[in-house]
C-alpha positions as a Python dict, from the first residue, in 0.01 Angstrom:
ca = {
    (1, 'M'): (0, 0, 0),
    (2, 'S'): (290, 234, 72),
    (3, 'N'): (418, 181, -289),
    (4, 'Q'): (89, 282, -429),
    (5, 'R'): (95, 601, -214),
    (6, 'K'): (437, 681, -338),
    (7, 'Y'): (333, 614, -691),
    (8, 'R'): (35, 851, -657),
    (9, 'K'): (234, 1122, -477),
    (10, 'K'): (499, 1102, -754),
    (11, 'W'): (260, 1168, -1032),
    (12, 'T'): (65, 1438, -842),
    (13, 'L'): (389, 1625, -779),
    (14, 'I'): (492, 1588, -1144),
    (15, 'L'): (150, 1717, -1253),
    (16, 'L'): (171, 2018, -1019),
    (17, 'L'): (517, 2108, -1141),
    (18, 'A'): (415, 2075, -1502),
    (19, 'V'): (119, 2306, -1460),
    (20, 'L'): (314, 2571, -1273),
    (21, 'M'): (599, 2556, -1534),
    (22, 'S'): (350, 2582, -1820),
    (23, 'V'): (175, 2887, -1671),
    (24, 'S'): (492, 3071, -1576),
    (25, 'L'): (667, 2992, -1904),
    (26, 'M'): (387, 3115, -2127),
    (27, 'Q'): (336, 3423, -1910),
    (28, 'G'): (710, 3502, -1953),
    (29, 'I'): (698, 3449, -2325),
    (30, 'S'): (379, 3665, -2358),
    (31, 'E'): (540, 3949, -2164),
    (32, 'Q'): (883, 3938, -2325),
    (33, 'M'): (816, 3838, -2681),
    (34, 'Q'): (504, 4021, -2791),
    (35, 'P'): (587, 4165, -3129),
    (36, 'G'): (590, 4535, -3194),
    (37, 'P'): (372, 4705, -3460),
    (38, 'V'): (407, 4541, -3795),
    (39, 'G'): (455, 4757, -4099),
    (40, 'Q'): (254, 4727, -4424),
    (41, 'Q'): (288, 4368, -4549),
    (42, 'V'): (393, 4308, -4902),
    (43, 'Q'): (96, 4207, -5122),
    (44, 'P'): (135, 3831, -5201),
    (45, 'P'): (176, 3757, -5573),
    (46, 'E'): (-98, 3575, -5763),
    (47, 'E'): (-101, 3198, -5733),
    (48, 'N'): (122, 3128, -6027),
    (49, 'E'): (362, 3426, -5987),
    (50, 'R'): (695, 3446, -5816),
    (51, 'Y'): (809, 3676, -5540),
    (52, 'V'): (1038, 3936, -5695),
    (53, 'P'): (1289, 3974, -5539),
    (54, 'P'): (1286, 3627, -5374),
    (55, 'V'): (1178, 3611, -5011),
    (56, 'K'): (1375, 3423, -4745),
    (57, 'V'): (1183, 3186, -4521),
    (58, 'T'): (1332, 3021, -4223),
    (59, 'F'): (1248, 2674, -4078),
    (60, 'V'): (1409, 2427, -3840),
    (61, 'R'): (1454, 2069, -3954),
    (62, 'E'): (1455, 1721, -3808),
    (63, 'T'): (1678, 1476, -3984),
    (64, 'G'): (1749, 1105, -3940),
    (65, 'E'): (1958, 817, -4050),
    (66, 'D'): (1718, 724, -4331),
    (67, 'I'): (1738, 1074, -4481),
    (68, 'Q'): (2115, 1081, -4452),
    (69, 'R'): (2150, 741, -4628),
    (70, 'M'): (1931, 874, -4910),
    (71, 'I'): (2128, 1196, -4947),
    (72, 'D'): (2449, 997, -4967),
    (73, 'Q'): (2309, 835, -5285),
    (74, 'L'): (2199, 1171, -5441),
    (75, 'P'): (2505, 1344, -5582),
    (76, 'G'): (2484, 1725, -5565),
    (77, 'E'): (2200, 1733, -5314),
    (78, 'S'): (2177, 1804, -4944),
    (79, 'L'): (1902, 1902, -4698),
    (80, 'T'): (1977, 2267, -4758),
    (81, 'D'): (2028, 2254, -5138),
    (82, 'N'): (1825, 2004, -5331),
    (83, 'R'): (1566, 1961, -5609),
    (84, 'W'): (1289, 2084, -5382),
    (85, 'T'): (1465, 2397, -5247),
    (86, 'R'): (1564, 2487, -5604),
    (87, 'L'): (1211, 2429, -5735),
    (88, 'Y'): (1059, 2652, -5464),
    (89, 'E'): (1297, 2930, -5550),
    (90, 'E'): (1269, 2894, -5924),
    (91, 'E'): (887, 2874, -5944),
    (92, 'L'): (774, 3070, -5630),
    (93, 'G'): (1070, 3294, -5553),
    (94, 'I'): (1084, 3142, -5197),
    (95, 'Q'): (1426, 3071, -5059),
    (96, 'I'): (1430, 2798, -4787),
    (97, 'H'): (1676, 2845, -4501),
    (98, 'Y'): (1712, 2636, -4188),
    (99, 'D'): (1810, 2798, -3859),
    (100, 'W'): (1931, 2467, -3738),
    (101, 'I'): (1910, 2091, -3828),
    (102, 'S'): (1912, 1812, -3569),
    (103, 'M'): (1820, 1447, -3520),
    (104, 'G'): (1553, 1279, -3302),
    (105, 'D'): (1557, 1362, -2934),
    (106, 'V'): (1809, 1653, -2984),
    (107, 'Y'): (1569, 1804, -3241),
    (108, 'N'): (1277, 1783, -2997),
    (109, 'Q'): (1479, 1926, -2714),
    (110, 'K'): (1603, 2219, -2924),
    (111, 'L'): (1259, 2284, -3056),
    (112, 'G'): (1117, 2295, -2706),
    (113, 'V'): (1383, 2550, -2598),
    (114, 'S'): (1329, 2754, -2915),
    (115, 'L'): (948, 2773, -2862),
    (116, 'A'): (984, 2840, -2486),
    (117, 'S'): (1210, 3136, -2555),
    (118, 'G'): (996, 3272, -2840),
    (119, 'R'): (1290, 3254, -3073),
    (120, 'F'): (1155, 3023, -3339),
    (121, 'P'): (1170, 3044, -3722),
    (122, 'D'): (926, 3212, -3962),
    (123, 'V'): (740, 2883, -4022),
    (124, 'V'): (754, 2608, -3755),
    (125, 'K'): (601, 2262, -3734),
    (126, 'V'): (437, 2199, -3394),
    (127, 'N'): (222, 1948, -3220),
    (128, 'P'): (-126, 2039, -3088),
    (129, 'Y'): (2, 2124, -2739),
    (130, 'Q'): (271, 2355, -2868),
    (131, 'L'): (21, 2513, -3111),
    (132, 'R'): (-220, 2593, -2825),
    (133, 'Q'): (46, 2743, -2613),
    (134, 'L'): (190, 2959, -2890),
    (135, 'S'): (-155, 3074, -2983),
    (136, 'N'): (-250, 3155, -2620),
    (137, 'A'): (76, 3364, -2596),
    (138, 'G'): (-13, 3556, -2913),
    (139, 'L'): (304, 3444, -3092),
    (140, 'I'): (164, 3319, -3415),
    (141, 'E'): (-34, 3449, -3711),
    (142, 'D'): (-403, 3391, -3783),
    (143, 'L'): (-406, 3194, -4116),
    (144, 'T'): (-779, 3184, -4173),
    (145, 'E'): (-774, 3426, -4466),
    (146, 'V'): (-445, 3293, -4603),
    (147, 'Y'): (-592, 2946, -4627),
    (148, 'Q'): (-916, 3058, -4778),
    (149, 'T'): (-768, 3282, -5041),
    (150, 'Q'): (-433, 3114, -5119),
    (151, 'A'): (-494, 2735, -5108),
    (152, 'S'): (-551, 2581, -5442),
    (153, 'P'): (-855, 2364, -5512),
    (154, 'L'): (-626, 2058, -5511),
    (155, 'T'): (-476, 2155, -5175),
    (156, 'K'): (-816, 2199, -5016),
    (157, 'K'): (-941, 1875, -5159),
    (158, 'I'): (-649, 1682, -5019),
    (159, 'L'): (-612, 1850, -4678),
    (160, 'E'): (-980, 1819, -4609),
    (161, 'A'): (-1030, 1473, -4750),
    (162, 'E'): (-1082, 1314, -4411),
    (163, 'G'): (-1314, 1589, -4291),
    (164, 'R'): (-1267, 1902, -4096),
    (165, 'G'): (-1129, 1732, -3781),
    (166, 'A'): (-768, 1846, -3838),
    (167, 'F'): (-875, 2200, -3910),
    (168, 'D'): (-1110, 2203, -3610),
    (169, 'A'): (-805, 2105, -3394),
    (170, 'A'): (-606, 2395, -3540),
    (171, 'T'): (-891, 2646, -3489),
    (172, 'I'): (-863, 2838, -3168),
    (173, 'D'): (-1125, 3098, -3067),
    (174, 'G'): (-1267, 3076, -3418),
    (175, 'K'): (-935, 3148, -3587),
    (176, 'L'): (-728, 2902, -3804),
    (177, 'M'): (-385, 2931, -3624),
    (178, 'A'): (-193, 2673, -3829),
    (179, 'I'): (-219, 2460, -4143),
    (180, 'P'): (-248, 2083, -4073),
    (181, 'E'): (18, 1862, -4227),
    (182, 'S'): (-215, 1621, -4408),
    (183, 'S'): (-201, 1264, -4297),
    (184, 'S'): (-417, 958, -4324),
    (185, 'S'): (-595, 732, -4074),
    (186, 'I'): (-564, 418, -4306),
    (187, 'E'): (-188, 465, -4303),
    (188, 'T'): (-190, 378, -3927),
    (189, 'A'): (-340, 31, -3982),
    (190, 'Q'): (-127, -248, -3839),
    (191, 'Y'): (-23, -576, -3995),
    (192, 'L'): (160, -883, -3861),
    (193, 'W'): (494, -942, -4034),
    (194, 'I'): (634, -1289, -4005),
    (195, 'R'): (950, -1462, -4122),
    (196, 'S'): (756, -1697, -4353),
    (197, 'D'): (1077, -1898, -4421),
    (198, 'W'): (1085, -1976, -4049),
    (199, 'L'): (712, -2083, -4056),
    (200, 'E'): (801, -2326, -4336),
    (201, 'K'): (1113, -2448, -4167),
    (202, 'L'): (933, -2531, -3845),
    (203, 'D'): (622, -2661, -4029),
    (204, 'L'): (395, -2398, -3882),
    (205, 'Q'): (82, -2251, -4036),
    (206, 'P'): (0, -1871, -4061),
    (207, 'P'): (-193, -1758, -3751),
    (208, 'K'): (-572, -1744, -3744),
    (209, 'T'): (-609, -1660, -3374),
    (210, 'M'): (-401, -1497, -3096),
    (211, 'E'): (-350, -1841, -2958),
    (212, 'D'): (-179, -1929, -3283),
    (213, 'I'): (51, -1629, -3252),
    (214, 'L'): (151, -1726, -2898),
    (215, 'Q'): (238, -2078, -3030),
    (216, 'I'): (441, -1935, -3315),
    (217, 'S'): (623, -1698, -3082),
    (218, 'K'): (710, -1993, -2853),
    (219, 'A'): (838, -2198, -3146),
    (220, 'F'): (1051, -1917, -3288),
    (221, 'T'): (1204, -1877, -2944),
    (222, 'E'): (1272, -2239, -2860),
    (223, 'R'): (1315, -2430, -3185),
    (224, 'D'): (1633, -2270, -3329),
    (225, 'P'): (1467, -2128, -3648),
    (226, 'N'): (1789, -1961, -3764),
    (227, 'G'): (1966, -2304, -3747),
    (228, 'N'): (2282, -2188, -3562),
    (229, 'G'): (2250, -2439, -3283),
    (230, 'K'): (2196, -2168, -3024),
    (231, 'Q'): (1885, -2051, -2835),
    (232, 'D'): (1933, -1688, -2940),
    (233, 'T'): (1603, -1604, -3111),
    (234, 'Y'): (1291, -1427, -2995),
    (235, 'G'): (934, -1451, -3106),
    (236, 'L'): (825, -1090, -3118),
    (237, 'A'): (1005, -755, -3162),
    (238, 'M'): (918, -464, -2937),
    (239, 'T'): (1083, -127, -2859),
    (240, 'S'): (1106, 104, -2561),
    (241, 'Y'): (825, 318, -2711),
    (242, 'L'): (525, 83, -2704),
    (243, 'W'): (336, 287, -2968),
    (244, 'D'): (603, 279, -3233),
    (245, 'P'): (441, 240, -3585),
    (246, 'V'): (679, -53, -3643),
    (247, 'M'): (760, -296, -3355),
    (248, 'G'): (494, -141, -3133),
    (249, 'V'): (222, -334, -2943),
    (250, 'S'): (-106, -174, -3059),
    (251, 'G'): (-162, -453, -3317),
    (252, 'F'): (-101, -722, -3054),
    (253, 'M'): (-342, -555, -2806),
    (254, 'A'): (-613, -522, -3073),
    (255, 'G'): (-618, -906, -3067),
    (256, 'Y'): (-765, -879, -2715),
    (257, 'G'): (-1007, -597, -2798),
    (258, 'A'): (-780, -337, -2644),
    (259, 'Y'): (-732, -3, -2812),
    (260, 'P'): (-492, 198, -2587),
    (261, 'N'): (-445, 502, -2804),
    (262, 'I'): (-796, 599, -2927),
    (263, 'W'): (-1134, 695, -2796),
    (264, 'V'): (-1412, 442, -2848),
    (265, 'K'): (-1781, 422, -2767),
    (266, 'D'): (-1906, 235, -2469),
    (267, 'K'): (-2228, 36, -2455),
    (268, 'D'): (-2420, 356, -2364),
    (269, 'G'): (-2288, 552, -2666),
    (270, 'N'): (-2051, 767, -2465),
    (271, 'L'): (-1685, 811, -2548),
    (272, 'V'): (-1426, 645, -2326),
    (273, 'Y'): (-1045, 631, -2348),
    (274, 'G'): (-931, 296, -2471),
    (275, 'G'): (-619, 303, -2266),
    (276, 'I'): (-798, 252, -1934),
    (277, 'Q'): (-1049, -21, -2046),
    (278, 'P'): (-1029, -372, -1885),
    (279, 'E'): (-933, -539, -2213),
    (280, 'V'): (-592, -370, -2181),
    (281, 'R'): (-532, -559, -1856),
    (282, 'K'): (-546, -899, -2031),
    (283, 'A'): (-321, -783, -2315),
    (284, 'L'): (-61, -661, -2073),
    (285, 'K'): (-70, -983, -1884),
    (286, 'M'): (-2, -1180, -2200),
    (287, 'L'): (294, -956, -2289),
    (288, 'Q'): (425, -1002, -1936),
    (289, 'T'): (410, -1379, -1994),
    (290, 'L'): (604, -1345, -2326),
    (291, 'Y'): (873, -1141, -2147),
    (292, 'R'): (897, -1378, -1855),
    (293, 'E'): (937, -1678, -2081),
    (294, 'G'): (1215, -1513, -2282),
    (295, 'Q'): (1014, -1461, -2600),
    (296, 'L'): (1096, -1089, -2607),
    (297, 'D'): (1439, -931, -2623),
    (298, 'P'): (1528, -894, -2252),
    (299, 'E'): (1670, -547, -2329),
    (300, 'F'): (1383, -415, -2547),
    (301, 'A'): (1280, -163, -2280),
    (302, 'Y'): (1614, 19, -2333),
    (303, 'K'): (1614, 15, -2712),
    (304, 'N'): (1469, 249, -2970),
    (305, 'G'): (1356, 115, -3311),
    (306, 'S'): (1697, 132, -3479),
    (307, 'K'): (1872, -64, -3195),
    (308, 'E'): (1598, -331, -3173),
    (309, 'Y'): (1605, -365, -3551),
    (310, 'R'): (1968, -487, -3535),
    (311, 'L'): (1836, -809, -3383),
    (312, 'I'): (1602, -847, -3677),
    (313, 'Q'): (1880, -778, -3918),
    (314, 'D'): (2096, -1039, -3743),
    (315, 'G'): (1819, -1303, -3786),
    (316, 'K'): (1714, -1324, -3430),
    (317, 'I'): (1351, -1215, -3436),
    (318, 'G'): (1074, -1375, -3631),
    (319, 'M'): (763, -1155, -3584),
    (320, 'L'): (669, -788, -3548),
    (321, 'Y'): (362, -564, -3586),
    (322, 'G'): (396, -273, -3817),
    (323, 'E'): (242, -38, -4069),
    (324, 'Q'): (240, -80, -4449),
    (325, 'W'): (592, 58, -4497),
    (326, 'T'): (751, -204, -4275),
    (327, 'P'): (905, -411, -4564),
    (328, 'F'): (1118, -117, -4676),
    (329, 'M'): (1282, -139, -4337),
    (330, 'L'): (1296, -521, -4341),
    (331, 'Q'): (1457, -526, -4683),
    (332, 'T'): (1807, -498, -4548),
    (333, 'T'): (1762, -842, -4372),
    (334, 'R'): (1784, -989, -4709),
    (335, 'D'): (2131, -844, -4759),
    (336, 'T'): (2272, -1043, -4473),
    (337, 'D'): (2048, -1352, -4538),
    (338, 'P'): (1926, -1391, -4898),
    (339, 'D'): (1689, -1666, -4778),
    (340, 'A'): (1511, -1432, -4534),
    (341, 'E'): (1146, -1396, -4646),
    (342, 'W'): (884, -1181, -4477),
    (343, 'Q'): (515, -1185, -4533),
    (344, 'A'): (233, -955, -4417),
    (345, 'Y'): (-67, -1119, -4239),
    (346, 'P'): (-385, -963, -4110),
    (347, 'L'): (-432, -894, -3741),
    (348, 'V'): (-614, -1173, -3563),
    (349, 'A'): (-812, -1192, -3242),
    (350, 'E'): (-836, -1435, -2950),
    (351, 'S'): (-1080, -1719, -3010),
    (352, 'G'): (-1437, -1600, -2979),
    (353, 'R'): (-1365, -1236, -3060),
    (354, 'N'): (-1389, -1047, -3392),
    (355, 'I'): (-1091, -842, -3487),
    (356, 'R'): (-1119, -467, -3512),
    (357, 'V'): (-821, -271, -3656),
    (358, 'P'): (-772, 60, -3473),
    (359, 'L'): (-694, 366, -3672),
    (360, 'R'): (-560, 677, -3506),
    (361, 'S'): (-666, 1024, -3607),
    (362, 'N'): (-336, 1081, -3768),
    (363, 'T'): (-284, 1453, -3809),
    (364, 'G'): (-50, 1541, -3525),
    (365, 'Q'): (166, 1807, -3681),
    (366, 'Y'): (77, 2164, -3785),
    (367, 'F'): (258, 2447, -3956),
    (368, 'A'): (237, 2779, -3767),
    (369, 'V'): (373, 3116, -3881),
    (370, 'K'): (556, 3343, -3641),
    (371, 'K'): (368, 3665, -3556),
    (372, 'G'): (489, 3958, -3763),
    (373, 'F'): (629, 3760, -4049),
    (374, 'A'): (547, 3958, -4356),
    (375, 'Y'): (459, 3662, -4579),
    (376, 'P'): (234, 3419, -4388),
    (377, 'E'): (89, 3292, -4719),
    (378, 'V'): (418, 3116, -4808),
    (379, 'I'): (331, 2798, -4615),
    (380, 'V'): (20, 2758, -4834),
    (381, 'K'): (202, 2834, -5152),
    (382, 'L'): (467, 2572, -5069),
    (383, 'M'): (200, 2309, -5013),
    (384, 'N'): (24, 2409, -5332),
    (385, 'L'): (339, 2345, -5540),
    (386, 'H'): (432, 2030, -5353),
    (387, 'L'): (99, 1868, -5416),
    (388, 'D'): (79, 1984, -5782),
    (389, 'K'): (418, 1850, -5865),
    (390, 'N'): (330, 1511, -5728),
    (391, 'W'): (-42, 1472, -5784),
    (392, 'G'): (-150, 1751, -6016),
    (393, 'E'): (-242, 1718, -6378),
    (394, 'Q'): (116, 1767, -6488),
    (395, 'A'): (274, 1571, -6204),
    (396, 'E'): (640, 1468, -6213),
    (397, 'Y'): (605, 1193, -5952),
    (398, 'E'): (932, 1011, -6039),
    (399, 'T'): (1135, 1334, -6010),
    (400, 'Y'): (986, 1495, -5697),
    (401, 'Y'): (833, 1215, -5495),
    (402, 'N'): (1007, 881, -5546),
    (403, 'D'): (1311, 872, -5769),
    (404, 'D'): (1431, 520, -5833),
    (405, 'S'): (1304, 406, -5487),
    (406, 'Q'): (1455, 708, -5317),
    (407, 'A'): (1196, 890, -5108),
    (408, 'V'): (1297, 1238, -5234),
    (409, 'W'): (979, 1393, -5110),
    (410, 'M'): (1149, 1406, -4769),
    (411, 'L'): (1385, 1671, -4893),
    (412, 'S'): (1099, 1925, -4887),
    (413, 'P'): (1031, 2115, -4566),
    (414, 'V'): (652, 2060, -4625),
    (415, 'T'): (522, 1714, -4729),
    (416, 'P'): (143, 1705, -4765),
    (417, 'F'): (0, 1405, -4948),
    (418, 'P'): (-342, 1255, -5044),
    (419, 'G'): (-456, 1034, -4761),
    (420, 'T'): (-569, 752, -4982),
    (421, 'K'): (-292, 775, -5238),
    (422, 'N'): (-136, 441, -5138),
    (423, 'M'): (-463, 261, -5134),
    (424, 'D'): (-560, 422, -5469),
    (425, 'A'): (-232, 307, -5625),
    (426, 'Y'): (-285, -50, -5498),
    (427, 'R'): (-635, -66, -5635),
    (428, 'D'): (-528, 68, -5968),
    (429, 'I'): (-257, -198, -5992),
    (430, 'R'): (-498, -467, -5868),
    (431, 'D'): (-756, -385, -6126),
    (432, 'A'): (-494, -379, -6405),
    (433, 'R'): (-359, -710, -6287),
    (434, 'K'): (-705, -866, -6324),
    (435, 'T'): (-739, -758, -6683),
    (436, 'G'): (-370, -788, -6777),
    (437, 'D'): (-395, -435, -6926),
    (438, 'F'): (-142, -197, -6750),
    (439, 'S'): (-159, 75, -7011),
    (440, 'G'): (-388, 289, -6808),
    (441, 'L'): (-158, 320, -6505),
    (442, 'E'): (-2, 659, -6443),
    (443, 'N'): (209, 851, -6192),
    (444, 'E'): (239, 670, -5858),
    (445, 'A'): (69, 347, -5962),
    (446, 'L'): (276, 324, -6277),
    (447, 'A'): (601, 383, -6095),
    (448, 'I'): (515, 115, -5832),
    (449, 'H'): (405, -132, -6101),
    (450, 'K'): (737, -85, -6283),
    (451, 'R'): (937, -159, -5968),
    (452, 'I'): (739, -474, -5893),
    (453, 'V'): (792, -589, -6255),
    (454, 'A'): (1166, -516, -6223),
    (455, 'Y'): (1193, -729, -5914),
    (456, 'E'): (996, -1018, -6061),
    (457, 'S'): (1146, -1024, -6402),
    (458, 'E'): (1497, -892, -6349),
    (459, 'G'): (1563, -953, -5983),
    (460, 'V'): (1615, -583, -5896),
    (461, 'K'): (1647, -593, -5518),
    (462, 'S'): (1481, -261, -5452),
    (463, 'G'): (1149, -398, -5591),
    (464, 'W'): (1111, -654, -5305),
    (465, 'G'): (966, -394, -5068),
    (466, 'W'): (721, -263, -5323),
    (467, 'K'): (590, -613, -5389),
    (468, 'Q'): (550, -685, -5018),
    (469, 'T'): (347, -367, -4986),
    (470, 'Y'): (154, -335, -5313),
    (471, 'G'): (164, -693, -5450),
    (472, 'S'): (-132, -924, -5475),
    (473, 'S'): (-59, -1056, -5124),
    (474, 'G'): (101, -740, -4981),
    (475, 'A'): (-7, -514, -4699),
    (476, 'F'): (-257, -315, -4904),
    (477, 'S'): (-436, -632, -5016),
    (478, 'I'): (-499, -685, -4641),
    (479, 'A'): (-609, -321, -4587),
    (480, 'D'): (-853, -371, -4876),
    (481, 'A'): (-996, -673, -4695),
    (482, 'Y'): (-1006, -485, -4361),
    (483, 'D'): (-1221, -227, -4540),
    (484, 'R'): (-1447, -477, -4724),
    (485, 'N'): (-1507, -670, -4399),
    (486, 'G'): (-1592, -366, -4191),
    (487, 'Q'): (-1302, -423, -3956),
    (488, 'L'): (-1162, -71, -3940),
    (489, 'L'): (-1209, 102, -3604),
    (490, 'Y'): (-1177, 483, -3628),
    (491, 'D'): (-1082, 711, -3338),
    (492, 'E'): (-1409, 865, -3229),
    (493, 'F'): (-1248, 1188, -3106),
    (494, 'T'): (-1118, 1424, -3366),
    (495, 'G'): (-1174, 1751, -3181),
    (496, 'G'): (-811, 1846, -3112),
    (497, 'I'): (-679, 1958, -2777),
    (498, 'T'): (-928, 2027, -2489),
    (499, 'E'): (-841, 2273, -2220),
    (500, 'T'): (-743, 2014, -1970),
    (501, 'M'): (-534, 1828, -2224),
    (502, 'V'): (-312, 2134, -2264),
    (503, 'D'): (-162, 2086, -1924),
    (504, 'R'): (-225, 1720, -1850),
    (505, 'Q'): (-238, 1503, -2156),
    (506, 'I'): (147, 1462, -2189),
    (507, 'I'): (165, 1380, -1815),
    (508, 'L'): (-107, 1121, -1853),
    (509, 'R'): (59, 962, -2153),
    (510, 'D'): (386, 920, -1969),
    (511, 'L'): (193, 782, -1677),
    (512, 'Q'): (30, 530, -1908),
    (513, 'L'): (357, 426, -2074),
    (514, 'E'): (533, 378, -1743),
    (515, 'A'): (250, 170, -1597),
    (516, 'Y'): (228, -47, -1906),
    (517, 'M'): (601, -102, -1925),
    (518, 'N'): (634, -184, -1556),
    (519, 'I'): (364, -453, -1591),
    (520, 'I'): (526, -612, -1900),
    (521, 'L'): (856, -625, -1713),
    (522, 'G'): (701, -800, -1421),
    (523, 'S'): (514, -571, -1185),
    (524, 'P'): (188, -712, -1045),
    (525, 'I'): (-108, -676, -1283),
    (526, 'E'): (-286, -478, -1007),
    (527, 'E'): (-66, -180, -1103),
    (528, 'F'): (-297, -139, -1401),
    (529, 'D'): (-592, -80, -1163),
    (530, 'Q'): (-379, 178, -976),
    (531, 'F'): (-292, 346, -1309),
    (532, 'V'): (-667, 376, -1403),
    (533, 'D'): (-738, 530, -1071),
    (534, 'D'): (-452, 783, -1100),
    (535, 'W'): (-540, 856, -1463),
    (536, 'D'): (-895, 961, -1359),
    (537, 'K'): (-775, 1171, -1063),
    (538, 'L'): (-490, 1344, -1247),
    (539, 'G'): (-709, 1492, -1521),
    (540, 'G'): (-863, 1195, -1703),
    (541, 'E'): (-1215, 1253, -1561),
    (542, 'E'): (-1209, 1619, -1675),
    (543, 'I'): (-1074, 1526, -2014),
    (544, 'T'): (-1343, 1254, -2062),
    (545, 'A'): (-1608, 1512, -1973),
    (546, 'E'): (-1460, 1766, -2224),
    (547, 'V'): (-1441, 1494, -2500),
    (548, 'N'): (-1799, 1395, -2450),
    (549, 'A'): (-1911, 1759, -2444),
    (550, 'W'): (-1742, 1795, -2787),
    (551, 'F'): (-1904, 1471, -2908),
    (552, 'R'): (-2256, 1584, -2807),
    (553, 'T'): (-2225, 1918, -2977),
    (554, 'N'): (-2068, 1790, -3301),
    (555, 'V'): (-2210, 1573, -3567),
    (556, 'A'): (-2027, 1239, -3544),
    (557, 'R'): (-1782, 1198, -3825),
    (558, 'D'): (-1910, 983, -4106),
    (559, 'H'): (-1708, 665, -4075),
    (560, 'S'): (-1812, 524, -4406),
    (561, 'S'): (-1551, 343, -4606),
    (562, 'F'): (-1251, 551, -4708),
    (563, 'A'): (-1299, 388, -5047),
    (564, 'S'): (-1676, 404, -5083),
    (565, 'S'): (-1637, 506, -5448),
    (566, 'Y'): (-1493, 166, -5533),
}
C-alpha cells in the first residue's frame, strides 16, 4: 500500500510542477516576446507568380539516418540545397533556410527550448500542445484568410479529405492558427509481419487466432529457427516506445479488444479512453508472460527502433507488428540473409472475438507562422506546389516524390499528400492485374508497378519492398480486406486539444507508458488498476467530460469506408 501512495504522490507532484511551469513559462513569453507594430505587409503575388525579389523563409529541420542514407546516394543534393529547395525558389521565389538541423531527441529538445524562448523560425512545425501554447501567448499568425484565399482547389481537396477534424483542432477561438500537415488514418493500420521462411522450416501454419500467435512466438524462441544451434532467437520484436508504428504493441493488443491510443464508444454510446479499459489488462498480462518466458528481447525496454532492429537484421526475431511501410525497413535483412522472407498477415483476435483494426486520427503536426512575419501565405504556396508536382495534372512523381526508390519527397520542408494515395495506387494496380492491361496506369501506380515488375522479371532488389506492400498478397491487399469486412475502427475523437489536455495530456501519456512497461517487465497486474485510478484523478475525468461535451455538440464523423467510391 505504501508503494501505491508513493506512486500517486510522485505523479501528483509531477503534474503540479508541469502546470506551474506551463503557466509561468507562457506568461514570461507573452510579456517578453510580444511583437511590436508590424509595418505594411507586402501584397502576396498571384497563385502562379513568383516573389520578386525572392523572399527568405526560415524553418528548423529534423533529420535522421534514413534521410542521411538517401542523401549519400543523391550526388549534388543536401538538406539545404536540393531539387525541392531549387524548385521553390525557381517557381515561387521562396528561398528555404534552416536556422538549425538536428536528429531525433536532440531536435525535440532544441525545438522545445526555441519555442519556450519565443525565438523560433518564420514557419515552425508543432504538435497540438505547442500550437495551443503559442496561440495563447499571441506568438503566431491567424491563417484563416491565408488558407481561404491562397490554397489551391487541389490543396483544399487533399487537406480536407478526411473531414474538418484536423482544421477544427487547429482552430482556436474561431481562428485558424496553423495549417495541418495532411495525414491519413488508414496509414496507421497495423499488420503482422512474420518470417515466412521460419514458418516453413518449423512446419507452422499462418496464424488465425491470438492463440496461434503465442504458439508461433514460443516455437520461434525455442526451436532454433535460424539454425545456428543456439537458443538466441525471440518470437516478437518490441521497442522502448510501446506505440512505435513498427515494432509497437497496438496490433497485439487489438487481438484482445484493447485499443490503448484511441477513444471508443461504450455500451451507452459515450466516449471512453481505450487506454484504461479492462481489455488492456489482459493484453498486458499476456505480454508479461512473453517477457517472462524469454520470448521478447530482455533489453527491449532500453532500445529504440533502430537498436531493436539490429536483432531483426541479425536473424534473431521472427515476428513484429507494423504499418504498411515495414518491408522497406525489413529489406536489409535480405542483404545479410538472402533466404530471409517476410510476409504480411492480417491482425487476428483471441478465439471467440472479432478483430477490429484501430486507426488513429493521424494529423498530429501543424505548420504555424511566427507573429509579424510579412509573408504568412508562403506556407500555403509551398503546399500548393508540393501537391501539384506530385499529384496535379502535370505531376512529375518520379522526379519529386520517389526517384528510383529514393523517397525524395522527404527533402522538402513541407510534405502534404493525399490520404488515400497508397490505397488508390494499390487498387489501380490490382484492377490492371485482373485484366492484364497496365496501359492505363499513371504517376504513382505506374512507378510502383514498374518496380514490382523489375523485381519479378529482373531480380532488382529494391523492388522486393514494393511487392510486399503493393503486391497481390501485400499489406494493402490486407487493408482492402479490412475495409471490405468492416474491420476498421476509427478514433471517435477528432476535436483536437481540450483545455485540460493542454496541461495534463502529456503527463497522463507518460503515466500510461510507465505503468504499461512496468507490468510487462514483471510488476503485479494490479498496477494497472492503480494506473486507471490515478489517470482519472490526475485529469482523466475532466478530459473525458470535455471529450463527451465535444461529441454531443458535434455531428459524429461519417465513418463510411474511405473507399466508398470503389
